[in-house]
Amino acid sequence: MTAKTATSASDSVSARAVAALSGVKSEPGITKPDEILVAENINRHFGGLVAVDVDRLSVQRASITALIGPNGAGKTTFFNVLAGFDTPDAGTWRYENHELRNKAAYKIAQLGMVRTFQLTKVLAKMTVLENMRLGAQRQLGERILAAPFPFAWSGQEEQVTERALTLLRRFNLYEKKDDFAGTMSGGQRKLLEMARALMTDPTMIMLDEPMAGVNPALTQSLLGHIKELREEGLTVLFIEHDMDAVRDISDWVVVMAQGRIIAEGPPASVMRDKAVIDAYLGAHHDEELTKSGESLTQNKKAKST
Amino acid sequence: MDWGQIFVISITAMVGSTTIIYALAALGLNIQFGYTGLLNFGQAGFAAIGAYSVAVVTATLGQSLWLSIFIGLIGAVIFGLILGIPTLRLRADYLAIVTIAAAEVIRQTVRSVSLNEYFGGSDGITGKYAREFYSFNPFDQAISWGPIQFNSAQASWITVVGWVLIGLIVLLTWLLVRSPWGRVVKSIREDENASRSLGKNVYFYKMQALILGGVVGSLAGIYWAIDAQSVQPDNYSSRFTFFAYTILILGGAARVFGPVVGSIIFWFILVFIGESLTQLVATGIIPDTILRSDQIGQVRFMLVGLALMLLIVYRPQGIFGDKRELALDDR
Ligand SMILES: Nc1ncnc2c1ncn2[C@@H]1O[C@H](COP(=O)(O)OP(=O)(O)OP(=O)(O)O)[C@@H](O)[C@H]1O
Ligand SMILES: [Mg+2]
């Protein structure tokens, strides 16, 4: 019964998010009705290689936005720039009312915009629970002058632990809480990293391939977790290669190729977009085959049966 | 051969001044390197600042010893800032390069001929400048405790003070590393970007650790200057730093008691081997053709080196370390 109410709640939130975006045109860089993050003219090159060249990106608050694109499209580099882990050659970006250019990564995280990494960065030599506690913000015991006096921070530590355990239960990691994070599998690390990012109590969470290396059964529960975040009012921006997952949970999809945003829109329509298909399969993928169009359809049939 | 005497000398060395000085230096390194992962190769510089502050302010400038200690500690804070500001934002190796060079700059400065009137050149400064400290000596004669025998009332007093100091620093370290502050610095040691992504001001924490460890390092120099009532520049060469690192790794980095136990064992082994060889040569058991008495100083370091190699092979985590943590590196 609880599961049922949860689903219907999730459906209504999702419906609201979709409704909010329904009037928005599918056009790269288009302004969203309630934007939480806006990036403009972001440029990042490595030597001669232009990794990111984004004219404009606007992200709708309390929605799930997917950032997709072929390997090497510049998605991770773009994330790094937005979160302050890399300095762009040009560009400005704004989160809520904060100008983020020249802001240190830790300050951006403190403002409530928290990211995870494509290659997970769990702290292997700390226990799972300690990893989680590290995520909590404004801890008195993290100040060097208060740290030697446990009575000053032990109360807060208890609250932090409580919150950590609740999140660990939710991510099915409770049993592992006292293990070193280094003993966990790749998929479990993805889960821990996401749970740890949530410990910061973010407003917007940026996930770099949260589903990569996670087994299909776990993927389902991860997708569920991400939807729950939207219900709690969080904004989610995530990079993902798994198209089924993208179609399943995202309200809006942004497509990058060769550093540029080439298309954006609701998942169903974006995936039919010619530019998107070209970017994934190569612009000339059908030229050679025009004459032997039959063999292509035959192939498709063979696959579907 | 007088094994009894060798034993007494070695046991006394275990708790003596040298053990205390290096334990302090290694305790500072433990905060920096052990817990935060900062490669400070200039601990000798921090110690030199402490030692020369004491000697210069008292002997050369005629000021109070307590003021000189205070200046030594403030000097370490400033030295830490000067080293940290340009390097702590960069990769870890930059700190290593800058600290080893800066410590050498300090040594060369205090031993330079042109500044002879302040620092005493390569002879350093000697004098009864720590009278204020010894005026508090409650002992009127040398104390002995089991096989441990001090050779003067003064030595007894400074040793007791030294161990109290070590006790306090161990306690502070223990309180710090089990606090949320300790959690942050340990996360920095493992992966700075992970800490940053969780809103931690990595640069600030590294600076705190560098300064705190440096202040503890300067206490080593302050202690040495008061104990010996003399300072010599060449005591603060990079050899000092490397002994402290050896001690830290021997005892087990990132263990609260690691530096203390490491220092005790290091100096016990060194003195024990030295004394044994001296007596073996003196009594002719080891003939002159194999080892002369003037070669013992070098040979004992060779043997200590061998012992350390065996330790690294068979117990890479140090005496106190946790082997499971090392295994986690391989994944
Ligand atoms: N530090 C760097 N130095 C040089 N080139 C880089 C660097 N980081 C990324 N690149 C290049 O920038 C381009 C974009 O890389 P990025 O990691 O952003 O791609 P991505 O879209 O995240 O790809 P994937 O889906 O495979 O993770 C690639 O061509 C990559 O080789
Ligand atoms: Mg990537």
XYZ file of C-alpha atoms and ligand atoms in Angstrom:
668
model
C 0.000 0.000 0.000
C 2.785 2.391 0.923
C 4.476 1.532 -2.334
C 1.334 2.414 -4.210
C 0.927 5.812 -2.567
C 4.602 6.494 -3.187
C 4.187 5.758 -6.886
C 1.145 7.936 -7.239
C 2.886 10.763 -5.394
C 5.861 10.341 -7.665
C 3.574 10.346 -10.688
C 1.956 13.592 -9.654
C 5.318 15.272 -8.988
C 6.594 14.032 -12.300
C 3.404 15.246 -13.961
C 3.935 18.660 -12.405
C 7.533 18.801 -13.588
C 6.478 17.807 -17.090
C 3.633 20.309 -17.042
C 6.004 23.093 -16.030
C 8.163 22.302 -19.042
C 5.302 21.638 -21.465
C 5.253 25.101 -22.979
C 9.013 25.200 -23.460
C 10.212 24.908 -27.022
C 12.700 22.181 -27.892
C 15.507 24.470 -28.835
C 19.140 24.453 -27.607
C 19.685 27.016 -24.867
C 16.018 27.814 -24.376
C 15.108 29.559 -21.112
C 13.102 27.517 -18.592
C 10.190 28.985 -16.649
C 11.869 28.503 -13.251
C 15.590 28.226 -13.819
C 17.975 27.272 -11.052
C 21.148 27.172 -13.137
C 22.064 29.171 -16.220
C 25.366 28.824 -18.048
C 26.375 31.108 -20.888
C 29.139 30.967 -23.485
C 31.153 28.359 -21.636
C 34.312 27.504 -23.471
C 36.981 25.037 -22.459
C 39.713 23.764 -24.704
C 42.665 21.487 -24.130
C 45.338 22.617 -26.561
C 43.656 22.571 -29.930
C 40.780 20.380 -28.798
C 37.571 22.205 -27.995
C 36.084 20.092 -25.200
C 33.200 22.392 -24.268
C 31.647 25.170 -26.315
C 28.194 25.719 -24.850
C 26.300 28.868 -25.848
C 23.594 28.524 -23.262
C 22.158 26.002 -20.857
C 19.241 26.603 -18.557
C 18.106 24.044 -15.987
C 14.595 23.937 -14.583
C 14.222 23.807 -10.802
C 12.884 20.624 -9.166
C 13.115 18.640 -12.359
C 15.281 15.807 -13.610
C 17.408 16.883 -16.521
C 19.530 14.356 -18.385
C 22.722 15.344 -20.171
C 23.483 12.835 -22.885
C 25.911 12.583 -25.747
C 28.498 10.281 -27.285
C 31.808 9.485 -25.595
C 34.113 12.458 -25.530
C 31.275 14.914 -26.103
C 32.504 17.048 -23.210
C 29.836 16.197 -20.649
C 32.206 15.496 -17.773
C 34.335 18.522 -18.634
C 31.198 20.654 -18.606
C 30.267 19.242 -15.187
C 33.753 19.964 -13.896
C 33.461 23.566 -15.031
C 29.996 24.068 -13.555
C 31.011 22.605 -10.192
C 34.236 24.612 -9.972
C 36.614 21.700 -10.491
C 37.918 23.122 -13.749
C 38.354 26.698 -14.969
C 36.841 27.495 -18.345
C 38.632 29.661 -20.887
C 35.513 31.806 -21.126
C 31.957 31.894 -19.873
C 29.737 32.774 -16.957
C 27.264 30.718 -15.024
C 24.794 31.444 -12.307
C 23.197 29.201 -9.715
C 20.191 30.662 -7.890
C 21.450 34.211 -7.371
C 25.120 33.325 -7.138
C 27.614 34.155 -9.823
C 29.814 31.045 -9.899
C 32.703 32.115 -12.086
C 35.903 32.177 -9.969
C 34.110 30.447 -7.086
C 36.045 27.626 -5.459
C 34.585 24.140 -5.773
C 34.006 23.802 -2.046
C 32.052 27.066 -1.976
C 29.822 25.903 -4.799
C 29.137 22.727 -2.841
C 28.360 24.782 0.253
C 25.838 26.764 -1.779
C 23.946 23.529 -2.324
C 25.127 22.454 -5.773
C 26.833 19.120 -5.233
C 28.308 16.741 -7.775
C 29.425 13.127 -7.937
C 32.221 11.778 -10.091
C 32.257 9.509 -13.122
C 35.159 7.638 -11.522
C 33.866 7.258 -7.989
C 35.759 8.986 -5.234
C 34.755 7.067 -2.142
C 37.309 7.344 0.629
C 38.544 3.768 0.679
C 40.281 3.900 4.051
C 37.296 5.270 5.878
C 34.260 3.293 6.876
C 31.059 3.734 4.940
C 29.547 5.576 7.895
C 32.515 7.940 8.171
C 32.232 8.668 4.450
C 28.635 9.632 5.063
C 29.342 11.786 8.096
C 31.930 13.706 6.126
C 29.175 14.946 3.875
C 27.334 16.859 6.589
C 27.747 20.632 6.445
C 28.471 23.250 9.115
C 29.868 20.784 11.638
C 31.209 22.519 14.705
C 33.663 19.675 15.280
C 35.331 20.429 11.966
C 36.712 23.652 13.434
C 40.141 23.087 14.859
C 39.478 25.039 18.047
C 36.311 23.099 18.866
C 37.555 19.697 17.694
C 39.504 18.772 20.867
C 36.369 19.203 22.989
C 33.966 16.357 22.186
C 31.223 17.752 24.424
C 31.019 20.707 22.041
C 30.188 18.611 18.991
C 29.026 15.167 20.124
C 25.364 16.204 20.051
C 25.619 17.346 16.467
C 27.594 14.204 15.619
C 24.684 12.100 16.849
C 22.248 13.943 14.618
C 24.605 13.571 11.677
C 24.951 9.848 12.354
C 21.200 9.437 12.558
C 20.737 11.121 9.203
C 23.558 9.053 7.709
C 21.994 5.802 8.884
C 18.611 6.777 7.463
C 20.178 7.450 4.076
C 22.227 4.250 4.206
C 19.055 2.256 4.842
C 17.432 3.923 1.894
C 20.355 3.007 -0.361
C 20.594 -0.560 0.953
C 24.015 0.049 2.445
C 23.093 -0.150 6.114
C 24.707 -3.564 6.605
C 27.988 -2.217 5.223
C 28.134 0.807 7.488
C 31.156 -0.338 9.473
C 33.133 -1.714 6.525
C 35.923 0.196 4.872
C 34.511 1.842 1.765
C 37.452 0.340 -0.141
C 35.967 -3.129 0.266
C 32.840 -2.227 -1.689
C 31.980 -3.150 -5.264
C 31.844 -0.614 -8.071
C 28.062 -0.389 -7.984
C 27.984 -0.010 -4.223
C 30.496 2.796 -4.513
C 28.193 4.621 -6.912
C 25.408 4.258 -4.378
C 27.600 5.437 -1.507
C 28.783 8.434 -3.459
C 25.247 9.466 -4.216
C 24.149 8.947 -0.610
C 27.165 10.905 0.626
C 26.391 13.789 -1.715
C 22.882 13.840 -0.258
C 24.358 14.176 3.234
C 25.314 17.721 2.251
C 21.593 18.480 2.011
C 21.901 19.885 -1.508
C 19.404 21.877 -3.539
C 20.799 20.606 -6.798
C 22.666 17.369 -7.355
C 24.787 16.626 -10.405
C 25.371 12.935 -11.033
C 28.009 11.790 -13.517
C 26.871 8.420 -14.857
C 25.216 7.187 -11.649
C 24.115 3.989 -13.342
C 27.432 2.982 -14.926
C 28.555 -0.403 -13.690
C 25.457 -0.913 -11.604
C 23.557 -4.133 -12.218
C 20.082 -3.872 -13.784
C 18.190 -4.755 -10.616
C 20.058 -2.087 -8.699
C 19.584 0.360 -11.555
C 15.848 0.151 -10.999
C 16.186 1.062 -7.338
C 18.662 3.827 -8.192
C 16.187 5.288 -10.650
C 13.612 5.121 -7.880
C 15.955 7.035 -5.569
C 16.517 9.731 -8.153
C 12.777 10.158 -8.640
C 12.382 10.445 -4.882
C 14.877 13.294 -4.891
C 12.673 15.227 -7.276
C 9.725 14.617 -4.960
C 11.747 16.236 -2.190
C 12.153 19.303 -4.383
C 15.733 18.667 -5.468
C 16.963 19.530 -8.911
C 18.791 16.670 -10.584
C 21.165 17.041 -13.520
C 22.634 13.741 -14.571
C 24.868 12.363 -17.276
C 23.889 8.954 -18.547
C 24.474 6.642 -21.480
C 21.655 4.233 -20.696
C 18.820 5.511 -22.903
C 16.167 3.445 -21.183
C 17.058 5.034 -17.881
C 17.045 8.491 -19.435
C 13.644 7.903 -21.014
C 12.317 6.482 -17.766
C 13.122 9.264 -15.327
C 14.045 12.494 -17.030
C 11.702 15.426 -17.575
C 14.057 17.090 -19.993
C 17.015 15.909 -22.033
C 19.989 17.945 -23.191
C 22.203 16.488 -25.900
C 25.865 17.363 -26.273
C 28.147 16.452 -29.146
C 31.658 17.687 -29.785
C 31.404 20.183 -26.964
C 28.178 21.830 -28.136
C 24.579 21.450 -27.095
C 22.933 20.255 -30.275
C 19.419 19.586 -29.050
C 17.211 19.606 -26.025
C 13.621 18.766 -25.228
C 11.368 16.191 -23.604
C 12.904 12.694 -23.768
C 10.525 11.185 -26.318
C 10.929 13.893 -28.922
C 14.660 14.469 -28.427
C 15.444 10.860 -29.148
C 13.722 11.141 -32.503
C 15.643 14.313 -33.393
C 17.712 13.891 -36.560
C 20.687 15.844 -35.176
C 20.762 13.562 -32.154
C 20.669 10.370 -34.163
C 23.376 11.754 -36.416
C 25.538 12.648 -33.426
C 25.283 9.161 -32.026
C 25.613 7.217 -35.257
C 27.634 9.664 -37.368
C 26.119 12.187 -39.798
C 26.750 10.017 -42.853
C 25.592 6.756 -41.396
C 22.833 6.273 -43.945
C 24.536 7.486 -47.132
C 26.306 4.321 -48.125
C 23.253 2.305 -47.283
C 20.680 4.208 -49.326
C 20.964 1.721 -52.141
C 20.858 -1.290 -49.902
C 18.150 0.063 -47.645
C 16.592 -3.365 -47.592
C 19.568 -4.945 -45.880
C 19.309 -2.342 -43.109
C 15.656 -3.133 -42.510
C 16.479 -6.815 -42.673
C 19.094 -6.316 -40.026
C 16.627 -4.508 -37.857
C 14.136 -7.315 -38.243
C 16.737 -9.888 -37.389
C 17.555 -7.991 -34.224
C 13.990 -7.577 -33.127
C 13.144 -11.238 -33.475
C 82.207 -7.073 27.951
C 79.836 -5.414 30.377
C 76.367 -6.249 29.109
C 74.830 -4.731 32.216
C 76.311 -1.346 31.404
C 75.290 -1.572 27.735
C 71.779 -2.367 28.846
C 71.583 0.540 31.291
C 72.914 3.008 28.728
C 70.489 1.764 26.068
C 67.469 1.783 28.368
C 68.333 5.260 29.593
C 68.634 6.416 25.982
C 65.129 5.093 25.348
C 63.658 7.741 27.609
C 66.371 10.363 27.216
C 66.486 13.766 25.554
C 67.276 12.592 22.057
C 64.297 10.250 22.065
C 62.103 13.107 23.262
C 63.387 15.565 20.637
C 62.798 13.166 17.762
C 59.487 11.991 19.149
C 58.320 15.622 19.138
C 59.552 16.174 15.589
C 57.841 12.972 14.449
C 54.620 13.856 16.296
C 54.508 17.023 14.219
C 55.120 15.061 11.031
C 52.388 12.646 12.010
C 49.820 15.447 11.966
C 51.132 16.701 8.638
C 52.096 13.558 6.770
C 50.439 10.787 8.750
C 46.954 12.225 8.914
C 46.790 14.955 6.279
C 49.212 13.561 3.695
C 51.375 16.688 3.543
C 54.959 15.971 2.559
C 56.817 18.356 4.838
C 60.505 17.671 4.287
C 61.487 20.762 6.242
C 60.778 19.718 9.807
C 64.416 20.562 10.581
C 63.625 24.144 9.587
C 60.739 24.366 12.034
C 62.947 22.891 14.770
C 65.773 25.305 13.910
C 63.385 28.238 14.235
C 62.391 27.052 17.702
C 65.969 26.396 18.816
C 67.477 29.608 17.471
C 64.625 31.716 18.817
C 65.460 30.446 22.281
C 69.204 30.897 21.964
C 69.175 34.257 20.166
C 66.476 35.913 22.239
C 68.047 34.838 25.535
C 71.807 34.644 24.933
C 72.240 37.290 22.216
C 69.455 39.720 23.092
C 69.321 39.039 26.829
C 65.538 38.664 26.977
C 63.404 36.263 28.985
C 63.368 32.554 28.167
C 59.571 32.472 28.201
C 59.444 35.255 25.643
C 61.925 33.355 23.504
C 59.768 30.229 23.582
C 56.763 32.279 22.555
C 58.733 33.811 19.689
C 59.857 30.345 18.607
C 56.248 29.158 18.389
C 55.077 32.272 16.545
C 58.068 31.901 14.227
C 56.906 28.391 13.337
C 53.425 29.698 12.538
C 54.885 32.337 10.219
C 57.246 29.825 8.596
C 54.273 27.531 8.009
C 52.324 30.348 6.378
C 55.238 31.302 4.150
C 55.665 27.697 3.013
C 51.989 26.940 2.731
C 50.558 29.964 0.956
C 52.280 29.345 -2.381
C 52.379 25.542 -2.309
C 49.278 24.104 -0.689
C 47.120 24.811 -3.721
C 49.548 22.893 -5.901
C 50.301 19.188 -6.168
C 51.740 17.504 -3.081
C 55.303 17.334 -4.422
C 55.658 21.117 -4.526
C 55.369 21.338 -0.772
C 58.098 18.698 -0.448
C 60.491 20.615 -2.696
C 59.828 23.975 -1.095
C 60.066 22.734 2.485
C 63.355 20.894 2.011
C 64.850 23.976 0.364
C 63.453 26.388 2.956
C 64.869 24.357 5.836
C 68.251 24.444 4.168
C 67.954 28.217 3.665
C 67.416 28.587 7.401
C 70.400 26.425 8.253
C 72.673 28.261 5.833
C 71.462 31.606 7.150
C 72.150 30.868 10.802
C 75.568 29.408 10.043
C 76.637 32.202 7.689
C 79.767 34.163 8.569
C 78.207 37.554 7.953
C 75.531 36.955 10.595
C 78.054 35.554 13.047
C 77.316 38.111 15.756
C 73.661 37.044 15.967
C 73.747 33.310 15.328
C 77.320 32.321 16.098
C 78.141 30.926 12.669
C 78.902 27.237 12.370
C 79.686 26.997 16.091
C 76.210 28.117 17.035
C 75.430 29.597 20.427
C 76.369 28.140 23.807
C 75.708 29.559 27.241
C 73.741 29.208 30.431
C 70.746 30.875 28.839
C 68.078 28.499 30.130
C 68.629 29.241 33.841
C 65.040 30.432 34.169
C 63.849 26.968 33.245
C 66.202 25.103 35.540
C 65.365 27.399 38.458
C 62.096 25.477 38.630
C 63.920 22.159 38.984
C 62.303 20.341 41.924
C 64.990 17.625 41.965
C 68.117 18.230 44.025
C 69.884 15.158 42.712
C 69.793 12.779 39.753
C 66.836 10.420 39.842
C 66.959 6.779 38.895
C 64.108 4.471 38.214
C 64.913 0.792 37.764
C 67.609 0.506 35.107
C 67.031 4.119 34.040
C 69.728 6.374 35.475
C 70.052 10.046 34.703
C 73.418 11.637 35.166
C 72.282 14.894 36.755
C 69.407 16.618 38.515
C 69.054 18.901 35.494
C 68.765 15.978 33.094
C 66.125 14.413 35.356
C 64.058 17.604 35.354
C 64.129 18.277 31.614
C 63.340 14.646 30.853
C 60.270 14.681 33.059
C 59.119 17.913 31.443
C 59.767 16.403 28.008
C 57.580 13.390 28.665
C 54.797 15.544 30.052
C 55.002 17.610 26.875
C 54.842 14.475 24.736
C 51.882 13.277 26.772
C 50.020 16.516 26.118
C 50.727 16.447 22.397
C 49.708 12.818 22.116
C 46.480 13.678 23.923
C 45.827 16.636 21.621
C 46.528 14.510 18.548
C 44.218 11.804 19.817
C 41.420 14.283 20.466
C 41.884 15.922 17.086
C 42.051 12.843 14.899
C 38.918 11.285 16.336
C 36.975 14.498 15.851
C 35.188 15.660 12.695
C 38.288 17.810 12.045
C 40.344 14.616 11.905
C 37.820 13.128 9.514
C 38.254 16.038 7.140
C 42.060 15.930 7.128
C 42.021 12.162 6.587
C 39.692 12.640 3.645
C 42.128 15.201 2.231
C 44.969 12.711 2.587
C 43.019 10.233 0.509
C 41.338 12.396 -2.104
C 41.240 16.181 -1.994
C 38.619 16.419 -4.683
C 36.241 14.217 -2.754
C 36.513 16.585 0.227
C 36.075 19.606 -2.012
C 32.973 18.140 -3.578
C 31.531 17.873 -0.062
C 32.120 21.543 0.677
C 35.368 21.309 2.637
C 37.884 24.130 2.320
C 40.843 21.855 1.620
C 43.433 24.623 1.475
C 42.458 25.940 4.881
C 42.621 22.510 6.532
C 46.001 21.775 4.972
C 47.290 25.074 6.285
C 46.040 24.258 9.770
C 47.751 20.866 9.706
C 50.997 22.270 8.326
C 51.143 24.970 10.997
C 50.112 22.718 13.854
C 52.694 20.079 12.902
C 55.285 22.808 12.412
C 54.632 24.259 15.850
C 55.121 20.805 17.353
C 58.334 20.541 15.303
C 59.527 23.868 16.678
C 58.885 22.514 20.186
C 61.450 19.829 19.354
C 63.998 22.565 18.663
C 62.978 24.615 21.701
C 63.326 21.534 23.863
C 66.707 20.718 22.381
C 67.999 24.266 22.910
C 66.920 24.278 26.549
C 68.199 20.780 27.213
C 71.644 21.269 25.680
C 71.879 25.017 26.448
C 73.526 25.293 23.063
C 72.429 25.309 19.451
C 74.445 24.187 16.453
C 73.268 24.811 12.885
C 74.287 21.417 11.545
C 72.000 19.637 13.983
C 69.187 20.993 11.822
C 70.241 19.569 8.484
C 67.863 17.414 6.466
C 69.242 14.428 8.378
C 67.086 15.585 11.293
C 64.006 15.502 9.098
C 64.809 12.093 7.674
C 65.399 10.588 11.110
C 62.006 11.935 12.125
C 60.396 10.364 9.041
C 62.156 7.073 9.722
C 60.828 7.138 13.263
C 57.318 7.935 12.074
C 57.280 5.082 9.576
C 58.912 2.719 12.066
C 56.235 3.389 14.663
C 53.419 3.517 12.133
C 52.169 6.680 10.438
C 48.695 7.891 11.371
C 48.843 6.137 14.738
C 48.671 8.377 17.756
C 51.505 6.612 19.597
C 53.471 5.707 16.450
C 56.033 8.529 16.673
C 56.686 7.958 20.374
C 57.180 4.232 20.085
C 59.158 4.722 16.884
C 61.531 7.146 18.563
C 62.013 4.903 21.579
C 62.846 1.897 19.398
C 64.978 3.847 16.946
C 67.231 5.318 19.629
C 67.339 2.130 21.656
C 68.563 0.171 18.649
C 71.023 2.858 17.617
C 72.537 3.240 21.090
C 72.481 -0.475 21.782
C 74.312 -1.313 18.569
C 76.759 1.558 19.086
C 77.578 0.613 22.669
C 77.860 -3.087 21.878
C 80.208 -2.472 18.977
C 82.285 -0.052 21.058
C 82.793 -2.641 23.762
C 83.354 -5.473 21.288
C 86.090 -3.454 19.617
C 87.551 -2.154 22.892
C 87.842 -5.637 24.357
C 89.345 -6.945 21.128
C 86.548 -9.434 20.441
C 86.167 -7.690 17.092
C 89.747 -7.166 15.887
C 90.983 -3.814 14.549
C 91.435 -5.293 11.088
C 87.654 -5.773 10.749
C 86.357 -2.687 12.511
C 88.142 0.286 14.051
C 86.510 2.284 16.833
C 86.243 5.377 14.647
C 84.128 3.417 12.152
C 81.473 2.394 14.647
C 79.435 5.557 14.105
C 78.897 4.680 10.458
C 78.444 0.945 10.922
C 75.661 1.331 13.450
C 73.677 3.329 10.880
C 74.262 0.571 8.337
C 72.847 -1.949 10.771
C 69.900 0.294 11.592
C 69.294 0.629 7.863
C 69.266 -3.140 7.559
C 66.796 -3.430 10.422
C 64.542 -0.875 8.726
C 64.666 -2.763 5.449
C 63.558 -5.905 7.235
C 60.769 -3.955 8.859
C 59.516 -2.561 5.554
C 59.566 -6.039 4.032
C 57.872 -7.855 6.879
C 55.797 -5.139 8.494
C 55.256 -2.354 5.959
C 52.534 -0.714 8.013
C 54.982 -0.010 10.877
C 54.774 -1.391 14.365
C 51.360 0.055 15.142
C 49.904 0.265 11.647
C 46.922 -1.594 10.304
C 47.760 -3.931 7.458
C 44.196 -3.939 6.154
C 44.509 -0.265 5.286
C 47.559 -0.937 3.137
C 45.702 -3.669 1.279
C 43.002 -1.175 0.329
C 45.533 0.722 -1.770
C 45.739 -2.063 -4.298
C 42.186 -1.822 -5.494
N 42.447 16.950 -18.755
C 42.281 16.814 -20.081
N 43.304 17.042 -20.912
C 43.149 16.921 -22.251
N 42.012 16.565 -22.841
C 40.942 16.306 -22.067
C 41.027 16.415 -20.649
N 39.818 16.108 -20.116
C 39.033 15.814 -21.169
N 39.695 15.927 -22.340
C 39.137 15.725 -23.670
O 37.951 16.481 -23.756
C 36.954 15.756 -24.448
C 35.718 15.655 -23.610
O 35.951 14.771 -22.526
P 34.860 14.439 -21.438
O 35.471 13.618 -20.397
O 34.219 15.697 -21.018
O 33.827 13.579 -22.273
P 32.473 12.892 -21.811
O 31.402 13.497 -22.622
O 32.330 12.948 -20.340
O 32.707 11.423 -22.298
P 32.270 10.024 -21.636
O 30.842 9.845 -21.963
O 33.111 9.029 -22.323
O 32.530 10.114 -20.190
C 37.574 14.416 -24.810
O 37.977 14.472 -26.156
C 38.762 14.295 -23.905
O 39.796 13.592 -24.535
Mg 32.293 11.584 -18.821
